[in-house]
Short mmCIF file of C-alpha atoms in Angstrom, two decimals:
data_model
loop_
_atom_site.label_atom_id
_atom_site.label_comp_id
_atom_site.label_asym_id
_atom_site.label_seq_id
_atom_site.Cartn_x
_atom_site.Cartn_y
_atom_site.Cartn_z
CA MET A 181 -32.14 -13.58 14.22
CA SER A 182 -28.42 -11.40 14.02
CA TYR A 183 -26.73 -12.16 10.46
CA ASP A 184 -23.23 -10.67 12.02
CA ARG A 185 -22.38 -13.67 14.07
CA ALA A 186 -21.60 -16.24 11.40
CA ILE A 187 -19.25 -15.33 9.22
CA THR A 188 -20.62 -17.87 7.29
CA VAL A 189 -24.47 -16.78 6.97
CA PHE A 190 -25.31 -14.36 4.95
CA SER A 191 -28.35 -10.92 5.39
CA PRO A 192 -31.70 -11.23 3.93
CA ASP A 193 -29.69 -8.25 1.46
CA GLY A 194 -26.51 -10.56 0.38
CA HIS A 195 -24.24 -8.55 3.17
CA LEU A 196 -21.35 -11.00 4.54
CA PHE A 197 -20.99 -8.65 8.30
CA GLN A 198 -18.28 -9.74 9.96
CA VAL A 199 -16.52 -9.47 6.16
CA GLU A 200 -17.77 -5.51 6.23
CA TYR A 201 -17.00 -5.44 9.71
CA ALA A 202 -13.75 -6.04 8.54
CA MET A 203 -13.26 -3.90 6.13
CA GLU A 204 -13.85 -1.39 8.57
CA ALA A 205 -10.88 -2.33 10.52
CA VAL A 206 -9.02 -2.27 7.49
CA LYS A 207 -10.15 2.17 7.68
CA ASN A 208 -8.97 2.38 11.27
CA GLY A 209 -5.45 1.19 9.84
CA THR A 210 -2.81 4.22 9.21
CA THR A 211 -2.73 5.31 5.42
CA ALA A 212 -0.51 3.65 3.36
CA VAL A 213 0.29 4.45 -0.61
CA GLY A 214 1.51 2.66 -3.64
CA VAL A 215 2.51 3.99 -7.00
CA ARG A 216 3.41 2.18 -10.09
CA GLY A 217 6.19 3.94 -12.43
CA LYS A 218 7.82 2.39 -15.72
CA GLY A 219 10.82 1.96 -13.92
CA THR A 220 10.09 2.60 -9.79
CA VAL A 221 7.28 1.16 -7.99
CA VAL A 222 6.74 2.87 -4.54
CA LEU A 223 4.96 2.07 -1.26
CA GLY A 224 4.81 4.49 1.03
CA VAL A 225 3.04 4.63 5.02
CA GLU A 226 1.71 6.82 7.22
CA LYS A 227 3.74 5.71 10.57
CA LYS A 228 2.59 5.75 14.19
CA SER A 229 4.66 8.03 17.01
CA ALA A 230 6.43 5.52 18.52
CA ALA A 231 6.80 5.16 22.18
CA LYS A 232 10.20 6.65 24.08
CA LEU A 233 11.60 3.43 25.24
CA GLN A 234 10.18 1.42 22.25
CA GLU A 235 12.42 0.01 19.03
CA PRO A 236 11.18 2.06 16.36
CA ARG A 237 12.34 -0.89 13.40
CA THR A 238 10.06 -3.64 15.48
CA MET A 239 6.81 -0.94 13.56
CA ARG A 240 7.62 -2.04 10.40
CA LYS A 241 4.84 -1.79 7.69
CA ILE A 242 7.13 -2.37 4.56
CA MET A 243 7.52 -5.81 4.59
CA LYS A 244 9.83 -7.57 2.15
CA LEU A 245 8.21 -11.06 0.21
CA ASP A 246 10.99 -12.16 -1.89
CA ARG A 247 13.78 -10.34 -3.55
CA HIS A 248 11.14 -8.94 -6.20
CA VAL A 249 8.05 -8.43 -4.30
CA SER A 250 6.96 -6.21 -1.49
CA LEU A 251 4.26 -5.61 0.55
CA ALA A 252 2.75 -2.41 2.71
CA PHE A 253 -0.84 -3.28 4.91
CA ALA A 254 -3.41 -1.15 6.81
CA GLY A 255 -5.26 -2.69 9.14
CA LEU A 256 -4.20 -5.54 12.25
CA VAL A 257 -0.71 -5.66 12.43
CA ALA A 258 -1.08 -8.89 14.05
CA ASP A 259 -3.24 -10.39 10.79
CA ALA A 260 -0.34 -8.67 8.67
CA ARG A 261 2.16 -10.54 10.02
CA VAL A 262 0.53 -14.51 9.61
CA LEU A 263 -0.06 -13.55 6.50
CA VAL A 264 3.41 -12.14 5.37
CA ASN A 265 4.65 -15.30 6.74
CA LYS A 266 2.01 -17.71 4.29
CA ALA A 267 3.32 -15.24 1.59
CA ARG A 268 6.74 -15.59 2.31
CA LEU A 269 6.52 -19.49 2.95
CA GLU A 270 4.96 -19.53 -0.24
CA CYS A 271 7.45 -17.88 -2.47
CA GLN A 272 9.77 -20.18 -1.10
CA SER A 273 7.52 -23.27 -2.32
CA TYR A 274 7.81 -22.04 -5.38
CA ARG A 275 11.19 -21.32 -6.08
CA LEU A 276 11.94 -24.92 -5.08
CA THR A 277 9.29 -26.32 -6.95
CA MET A 278 9.37 -24.21 -10.41
CA GLU A 279 13.57 -23.09 -10.00
CA ASP A 280 12.36 -19.95 -10.65
CA SER A 281 11.09 -16.71 -8.88
CA PRO A 282 6.77 -16.27 -8.46
CA THR A 283 5.53 -13.74 -10.61
CA VAL A 284 3.57 -10.40 -8.75
CA GLU A 285 0.62 -11.46 -10.00
CA TYR A 286 0.95 -15.29 -8.63
CA VAL A 287 2.07 -13.77 -4.77
CA SER A 288 -0.89 -11.18 -5.16
CA ARG A 289 -3.54 -13.98 -6.29
CA PHE A 290 -1.88 -16.20 -3.44
CA ILE A 291 -2.80 -13.68 -0.57
CA ALA A 292 -6.04 -12.82 -1.79
CA GLN A 293 -7.11 -16.68 -1.57
CA VAL A 294 -6.03 -17.05 1.55
CA GLN A 295 -7.54 -13.99 2.79
CA GLN A 296 -10.66 -15.73 0.67
CA ARG A 297 -10.52 -18.64 2.53
CA PHE A 298 -10.97 -16.95 5.86
CA THR A 299 -14.61 -15.47 4.98
CA GLN A 300 -16.24 -19.12 3.96
CA ARG A 301 -15.87 -21.77 6.88
CA GLY A 302 -16.82 -21.36 10.53
CA GLY A 303 -14.65 -21.03 13.20
CA ARG A 304 -12.73 -18.08 11.94
CA ARG A 305 -12.34 -14.72 10.88
CA PRO A 306 -11.87 -12.62 8.11
CA PHE A 307 -7.62 -11.09 8.35
CA GLY A 308 -8.91 -7.14 9.28
CA ILE A 309 -6.05 -6.44 6.55
CA SER A 310 -5.96 -4.81 2.86
CA ASN A 311 -2.05 -4.79 0.93
CA LEU A 312 -0.58 -3.30 -1.21
CA ILE A 313 1.86 -5.83 -3.30
CA ALA A 314 4.52 -4.45 -5.52
CA GLY A 315 7.05 -5.42 -7.67
CA PHE A 316 8.93 -5.89 -10.61
CA ASP A 317 8.55 -9.85 -13.03
CA ALA A 318 11.71 -11.41 -14.51
CA ASP A 319 11.16 -9.67 -17.63
CA GLY A 320 11.20 -5.84 -15.98
CA THR A 321 7.46 -5.37 -16.02
CA ALA A 322 6.22 -2.81 -13.00
CA ASN A 323 3.36 -4.67 -10.72
CA LEU A 324 1.37 -3.17 -8.29
CA TYR A 325 -1.58 -5.12 -7.32
CA GLN A 326 -4.14 -4.72 -3.76
CA THR A 327 -5.95 -7.28 -1.98
CA ASP A 328 -8.75 -6.89 0.63
CA PRO A 329 -10.78 -8.69 3.17
CA THR A 330 -12.72 -10.38 0.61
CA GLY A 331 -9.84 -11.70 -1.05
CA SER A 332 -10.38 -9.60 -4.21
CA HIS A 333 -6.90 -8.60 -5.60
CA THR A 334 -6.98 -5.95 -8.64
CA ALA A 335 -4.18 -4.38 -10.65
CA TRP A 336 -3.71 -0.37 -10.07
CA LYS A 337 -1.70 2.24 -11.08
CA ALA A 338 -1.65 4.15 -7.76
CA LEU A 339 -3.66 3.32 -4.92
CA ALA A 340 -4.38 4.34 -1.18
CA ILE A 341 -6.02 2.07 1.54
CA GLY A 342 -6.20 2.71 4.82
CA ARG A 343 -7.90 5.73 7.10
CA ASN A 344 -8.43 9.51 4.79
CA ALA A 345 -7.90 6.68 1.42
CA LYS A 346 -10.89 8.44 -0.07
CA SER A 347 -9.15 11.89 -0.13
CA VAL A 348 -5.98 10.74 -1.12
CA ARG A 349 -6.86 8.31 -3.87
CA GLU A 350 -8.48 11.51 -5.37
CA PHE A 351 -4.86 13.20 -4.89
CA LEU A 352 -3.32 10.09 -6.89
CA GLU A 353 -5.95 10.32 -9.27
CA GLU A 354 -6.00 14.05 -9.90
CA ASN A 355 -1.60 14.10 -10.07
CA TYR A 356 -0.58 10.83 -11.25
CA ALA A 357 -1.00 11.51 -15.62
CA GLU A 358 1.54 14.57 -14.38
CA HIS A 359 4.24 12.68 -12.76
CA ALA A 360 3.89 10.08 -15.14
CA THR A 361 4.64 12.49 -17.75
CA ALA A 362 7.48 13.92 -15.63
CA GLU A 363 9.04 10.23 -15.30
CA GLU A 364 8.91 9.90 -19.07
CA LYS A 365 11.07 13.24 -19.28
CA GLY A 366 13.50 11.73 -17.63
CA ASP A 367 12.40 12.65 -13.84
CA VAL A 368 13.10 8.86 -12.41
CA ASP A 369 12.27 10.50 -8.94
CA ALA A 370 8.23 11.05 -9.52
CA PRO A 371 6.56 8.35 -8.35
CA ILE A 372 8.60 9.19 -5.26
CA LYS A 373 7.55 12.73 -5.23
CA LEU A 374 3.74 11.55 -6.10
CA ALA A 375 3.82 8.91 -2.80
CA VAL A 376 4.97 11.38 -0.73
CA LYS A 377 2.80 13.88 -2.03
CA ALA A 378 0.35 12.09 -1.63
CA LEU A 379 0.76 10.96 2.18
CA MET A 380 1.62 14.84 2.81
CA GLU A 381 -2.19 15.45 2.21
CA VAL A 382 -2.99 13.12 5.55
CA VAL A 383 -0.34 13.42 7.72
CA GLU A 384 0.32 16.16 10.22
CA SER A 385 2.88 15.69 11.41
CA GLY A 386 5.04 15.46 7.64
CA ALA A 387 8.29 14.21 7.41
CA LYS A 388 8.84 12.49 11.03
CA ASN A 389 5.48 9.50 10.48
CA ILE A 390 6.18 9.10 6.54
CA GLU A 391 7.89 6.05 5.39
CA ILE A 392 8.95 5.62 1.88
CA ALA A 393 10.29 1.82 0.32
CA TYR A 394 11.53 1.55 -3.28
CA MET A 395 11.83 -0.93 -5.84
CA LYS A 396 13.55 -1.16 -9.28
CA PRO A 397 13.71 -3.91 -12.16
CA GLY A 398 16.56 -5.80 -10.55
CA GLN A 399 17.60 -4.49 -7.58
CA PRO A 400 16.10 -5.39 -4.64
CA LEU A 401 13.65 -2.89 -1.76
CA LYS A 402 15.53 0.34 -0.76
CA THR A 403 13.95 2.50 2.31
CA LEU A 404 14.48 6.02 1.53
CA PRO A 405 16.46 7.63 3.79
CA ALA A 406 14.43 10.11 7.14
CA ASP A 407 16.87 13.05 5.70
CA LYS A 408 15.94 12.61 1.98
CA VAL A 409 12.50 12.09 2.94
CA ALA A 410 12.92 15.27 5.10
CA ALA A 411 14.43 17.22 2.09
CA MET A 412 11.62 16.38 -0.54
CA CYS A 413 8.66 17.53 2.14
CA LYS A 414 9.93 20.55 2.12
CA GLU A 415 10.53 20.86 -1.52
CA ILE A 416 6.81 19.80 -1.99
CA GLU A 417 5.76 23.10 0.97
CA LYS A 418 7.78 25.44 -0.48
CA GLN A 419 6.19 24.38 -4.29
CA LYS A 420 2.70 24.69 -2.30
CA GLU A 421 3.20 28.12 -1.42
CA ALA A 422 5.11 29.33 -4.63
CA ASP A 423 1.62 27.94 -5.82
CA LYS A 424 -0.15 29.84 -3.93
CA ARG A 425 1.47 33.08 -4.20
CA LYS A 426 1.15 32.70 -8.48
CA LYS A 427 -2.95 32.41 -7.89
CA LYS A 428 -2.71 35.33 -5.78
CA THR A 429 -0.86 37.45 -8.13
CA LYS A 430 -3.47 36.45 -10.69
CA LYS A 431 -6.53 37.27 -8.93
CA THR A 432 -5.42 40.29 -8.00
CA ALA A 433 -4.33 40.79 -11.98
CA LYS A 434 -8.02 40.60 -12.80
#
C-alpha cells in the first residue's frame, strides 16, 4: 500500500508522509530569521532576485497581520497568502468581539490550528509553509513564535526557518547571548545586527538580497531601508576581517 497518497492514513511506523513532504517544501524555501530582544523584535528574510521587469514590492515575505503582530514565512508563497488573510480576518474579528487587540500567542495559536486542521481531513493538503510570528502584547512583552505544517506552535528567543535553517540556527545559538548582553548595555540595534549577521551566513549576494523589518512596543512594523542594511553589512564584514587578522597575529605570536 502507498501511504503517501492519502493525508489521513498513517504508515505502519507512524508517519504522515504528506505532512513530511510539506516540511520539505519549507526546507526548499528561502531563509527567514526571527530575533526577540527586550525592546525590539526583528524579522529578516532572504529575498529572491526580481526579474528586470518585475515589481519588487509584489514579492513580500514579511507581512503585517495587525498593528502589533507581523509574520515572516518560508515555503509556498500562495499558501502564505491564504493563511495571512485568514489570520488578518481573525484579528479583526477578535477586536470587534473583545474590544481589545489579540495577544501574539493567540494569533500564533490560531494559525497553528488552521494548519493542523489541514492535516487530518481528506480532500485537502497541508500548508507548505512555516511561519515566524513576532510582535508585542499590550503590556509591552516581546514575543516570537513559530508554526509549521504539522500545526504545532512554539515560542523562541531566536530562530531560522527555510533553506540552510540548521546552520543559521547554530549561528544564532552561539551568538544570541552576546547580543542580548549588548542590548542590555544600551545597544538598541543589537537584535537587528544579529538578524543581519545570521542571514549573511547563507545569503551569497549580501545586502542586496536581505530584507529586515523590526518592531518596538507601541510602534508599527518598520522596514529597515536598503542603504542602512548595506551599511550594516559592510560593518559586519569589516569586523569579520579584523577578527581574522587578530587570530592570525595570535597564531604567529605563538
